[in-house]
């Protein structure tokens, strides 16, 4: 099939106009009713009602109709998910006539937009043209319920990420409904097997996590994240006498080299040195370790070059064998259909991010002992997987004390990266040098 293959969802025009005029008006009305009636925990029913309105139109016969159904269902799920996650910000404005006019106006603004489903859509679904128009309409709808303009824009701006995740979910849940698209379109998305589809869903989920609202506010982690700097310890060059080495404090034997943390991790990942396949992020409470881990995972997921598995260690049950422990985590997590560390199903490259080394727990053992056993088991597995080429890279985050207790196991240059505070005084800056 050539690269120009595809079809316009808007043909025939009469068929296109019919679902547009019905669907989006009903969607916004269903959302409004949900807010006004205070359904709160029943948003799934709102989504179901809006989707069923499409089914009643007799769609889903020709491929272009099926494609529209896929898009519409995914949009409904994405918008409902955004409303559900921000429902505390919505306030009722009960003027029903105004609401009817609003829904008609929003619907009219969308009805003339033409879509085209081709190879590019499944490669870059965030670029779907209608998303920009719907973001504007959705923001206007939010403002009707007393959400201020800044909040409305922040919420609606997350629609593309939510849409991509909903698209993967919809495709996975109802593959039989979209079988004809596999025949019409030859793309990695449409032709992916079950294992590949599970990776696509999981990586879309990682991106959605950093967009979800925080602290009952409109913003998510991605909107407020501040890039971090870190330093590594570099031994001061030059020969020193044994007497000097004995008398001088250990910290005085090293200089602290400052670098941009994410840039450093990107370079380490890109280099892919099988003999330097582990990095450790050390920092105190509130220093941004977990935020960095989530943002880095989401960014790598969006790039799609190397599969990334994010494991919060407070949800992880360590065992004597890392492969078995990861298998249990993946099974409980529910996204991936295989253990990515299984030697028969392993991916050619994999990044695992273990977040929260200090949060490991096991009955009858103290945290430091568990952490030490875990670190050494990870090191053994990394060495085993990387015998011939780099297959596995691991990033671990943890608080300073637990990292320090395991520092003897991390001997590569720049292997431990210490997070710097968000603000460093002029006097403190004298202790650091820029890379």
Coordinates of C-alpha atoms in Angstrom, one line a residue, residues 131-328:
X131 CA -8.5 18.5 18.2
X132 CA -7.6 22.2 18.1
X133 CA -11.2 23.1 17.3
X134 CA -12.6 20.9 20.0
X135 CA -10.0 22.3 22.5
X136 CA -11.5 25.8 21.9
X137 CA -15.1 24.6 22.1
X138 CA -14.3 22.6 25.2
X139 CA -12.7 25.6 26.9
X140 CA -15.8 27.7 26.1
X141 CA -18.0 25.0 27.6
X142 CA -15.9 24.9 30.8
X143 CA -16.1 28.7 31.1
X144 CA -19.9 28.4 31.1
X145 CA -19.6 26.6 34.4
X146 CA -17.6 29.4 36.0
X147 CA -14.1 27.9 35.3
X148 CA -11.9 30.9 34.7
X149 CA -10.1 31.4 31.4
X150 CA -6.7 30.3 32.5
X151 CA -8.1 27.1 34.1
X152 CA -10.2 26.4 31.1
X153 CA -7.2 26.7 28.7
X154 CA -5.0 24.6 31.0
X155 CA -7.6 21.8 31.1
X156 CA -8.5 21.8 27.4
X157 CA -4.8 21.9 26.5
X158 CA -4.5 18.4 27.9
X159 CA -7.1 17.0 25.5
X160 CA -4.7 15.7 22.9
X161 CA -2.8 13.5 25.5
X162 CA -6.0 12.2 26.9
X163 CA -7.3 11.5 23.4
X164 CA -4.3 9.4 22.5
X165 CA -4.7 7.3 25.6
X166 CA -8.4 6.9 25.0
X167 CA -7.7 5.9 21.4
X168 CA -5.5 3.1 22.5
X169 CA -8.0 2.0 25.1
X170 CA -10.9 2.0 22.7
X171 CA -9.0 0.0 20.1
X172 CA -7.9 -2.5 22.7
X173 CA -11.4 -2.9 24.2
X174 CA -13.3 -3.2 20.9
X175 CA -10.9 -4.6 18.2
X176 CA -13.8 -6.3 16.4
X177 CA -15.5 -2.9 15.8
X178 CA -12.4 -1.6 13.9
X179 CA -11.4 -4.7 12.0
X180 CA -12.0 -3.1 8.6
X181 CA -9.5 -0.4 9.3
X182 CA -6.7 -3.0 9.4
X183 CA -7.5 -3.8 5.8
X184 CA -7.7 -0.2 4.6
X185 CA -4.7 1.2 6.5
X186 CA -1.2 -0.3 6.7
X187 CA 0.3 1.4 9.8
X188 CA 2.3 0.2 12.9
X189 CA -0.8 1.0 14.9
X190 CA -3.4 -0.9 12.9
X191 CA -1.1 -3.9 12.2
X192 CA 0.4 -4.1 15.7
X193 CA 0.0 -7.5 17.5
X194 CA -1.3 -7.8 21.0
X195 CA 2.1 -7.3 22.6
X196 CA 2.9 -4.2 20.6
X197 CA -0.6 -2.8 21.3
X198 CA -0.1 -3.3 25.1
X199 CA 3.1 -1.3 24.9
X200 CA 1.4 1.4 22.9
X201 CA -1.3 1.7 25.6
X202 CA 1.1 1.7 28.4
X203 CA 3.4 4.4 26.9
X204 CA 0.3 6.5 26.2
X205 CA -0.7 6.0 29.9
X206 CA 2.7 7.2 31.1
X207 CA 2.2 10.4 29.1
X208 CA -1.3 10.9 30.5
X209 CA 0.0 10.5 34.1
X210 CA 1.9 13.8 34.1
X211 CA -1.1 15.6 32.7
X212 CA -3.6 14.6 35.3
X213 CA -4.7 17.3 37.8
X214 CA -2.8 17.8 41.1
X215 CA -4.0 19.1 44.4
X216 CA -7.6 19.8 43.1
X217 CA -6.2 22.3 40.7
X218 CA -6.6 22.6 36.9
X219 CA -2.8 22.0 36.3
X220 CA -0.9 18.8 36.1
X221 CA 2.7 17.9 36.9
X222 CA 3.8 18.7 33.3
X223 CA 2.5 22.2 33.6
X224 CA 4.3 23.1 36.8
X225 CA 7.4 20.9 36.6
X226 CA 10.7 22.9 37.0
X227 CA 13.8 21.2 35.4
X228 CA 16.3 20.1 37.9
X229 CA 20.0 20.4 38.3
X230 CA 22.2 17.9 40.0
X231 CA 25.9 17.3 40.7
X232 CA 28.2 14.3 40.7
X233 CA 31.4 13.9 42.8
X234 CA 34.6 14.0 40.9
X235 CA 37.9 13.2 42.7
X236 CA 40.3 16.1 42.7
X237 CA 43.2 15.4 40.4
X238 CA 46.8 15.4 41.7
X239 CA 48.8 13.1 43.9
X240 CA 48.4 13.6 47.6
X241 CA 50.4 12.1 50.5
X242 CA 49.0 9.4 52.7
X243 CA 49.1 11.8 55.6
X244 CA 47.0 14.3 53.6
X245 CA 44.5 11.6 52.6
X246 CA 44.2 10.6 56.2
X247 CA 43.7 14.0 57.6
X248 CA 41.4 15.5 55.0
X249 CA 37.7 14.9 55.2
X250 CA 36.3 12.6 52.5
X251 CA 34.1 15.4 51.0
X252 CA 37.2 17.6 50.6
X253 CA 38.8 15.0 48.3
X254 CA 36.1 15.6 45.7
X255 CA 34.7 18.5 43.7
X256 CA 31.0 18.8 42.8
X257 CA 30.3 19.0 39.1
X258 CA 26.9 20.5 38.3
X259 CA 24.8 19.5 35.2
X260 CA 21.3 19.7 33.9
X261 CA 19.8 16.4 35.2
X262 CA 17.5 15.5 32.3
X263 CA 20.1 16.4 29.7
X264 CA 22.6 14.1 31.5
X265 CA 20.1 11.3 31.6
X266 CA 19.3 11.7 27.9
X267 CA 22.9 11.5 27.0
X268 CA 23.4 8.4 29.2
X269 CA 20.4 6.7 27.6
X270 CA 21.5 7.6 24.1
X271 CA 25.0 6.4 24.6
X272 CA 23.8 3.0 25.8
X273 CA 27.1 1.8 27.3
X274 CA 26.6 -1.8 28.4
X275 CA 29.3 -1.3 31.1
X276 CA 27.6 1.8 32.4
X277 CA 23.9 0.9 32.4
X278 CA 22.7 2.2 35.8
X279 CA 22.1 5.6 37.1
X280 CA 21.0 6.6 40.6
X281 CA 19.1 9.9 41.5
X282 CA 19.7 10.9 45.1
X283 CA 17.8 13.6 46.9
X284 CA 16.0 14.6 50.1
X285 CA 12.2 14.7 50.7
X286 CA 10.6 17.1 48.4
X287 CA 13.7 17.5 46.2
X288 CA 11.8 16.5 43.0
X289 CA 13.1 12.9 42.6
X290 CA 9.7 11.3 41.8
X291 CA 8.6 14.2 39.7
X292 CA 11.8 13.9 37.6
X293 CA 11.3 10.1 37.3
X294 CA 7.7 10.6 36.1
X295 CA 8.5 13.4 33.7
X296 CA 11.5 11.5 32.2
X297 CA 9.4 8.4 31.8
X298 CA 6.7 10.3 30.0
X299 CA 9.2 12.1 27.7
X300 CA 10.9 8.9 26.7
X301 CA 7.5 7.3 26.1
X302 CA 6.5 10.2 23.8
X303 CA 9.8 9.8 21.9
X304 CA 9.1 6.1 21.4
X305 CA 12.7 5.2 20.8
X306 CA 13.2 2.9 23.8
X307 CA 10.4 1.2 25.7
X308 CA 10.3 2.4 29.3
X309 CA 8.8 0.7 32.4
X310 CA 8.1 2.9 35.4
X311 CA 7.9 1.1 38.7
X312 CA 7.0 2.9 42.0
X313 CA 8.8 0.8 44.5
X314 CA 6.1 1.2 47.1
X315 CA 4.0 -1.0 44.8
X316 CA 6.8 -3.5 44.1
X317 CA 7.4 -6.7 46.0
X318 CA 11.1 -7.5 45.8
X319 CA 12.2 -11.1 45.6
X320 CA 15.5 -13.0 45.1
X321 CA 14.9 -12.9 41.4
X322 CA 14.2 -9.5 39.7
X323 CA 12.6 -11.2 36.6
X324 CA 10.0 -12.8 38.8
X325 CA 9.3 -9.6 40.7
X326 CA 8.9 -7.6 37.5
X327 CA 6.6 -10.3 36.2
X328 CA 4.3 -9.9 39.2

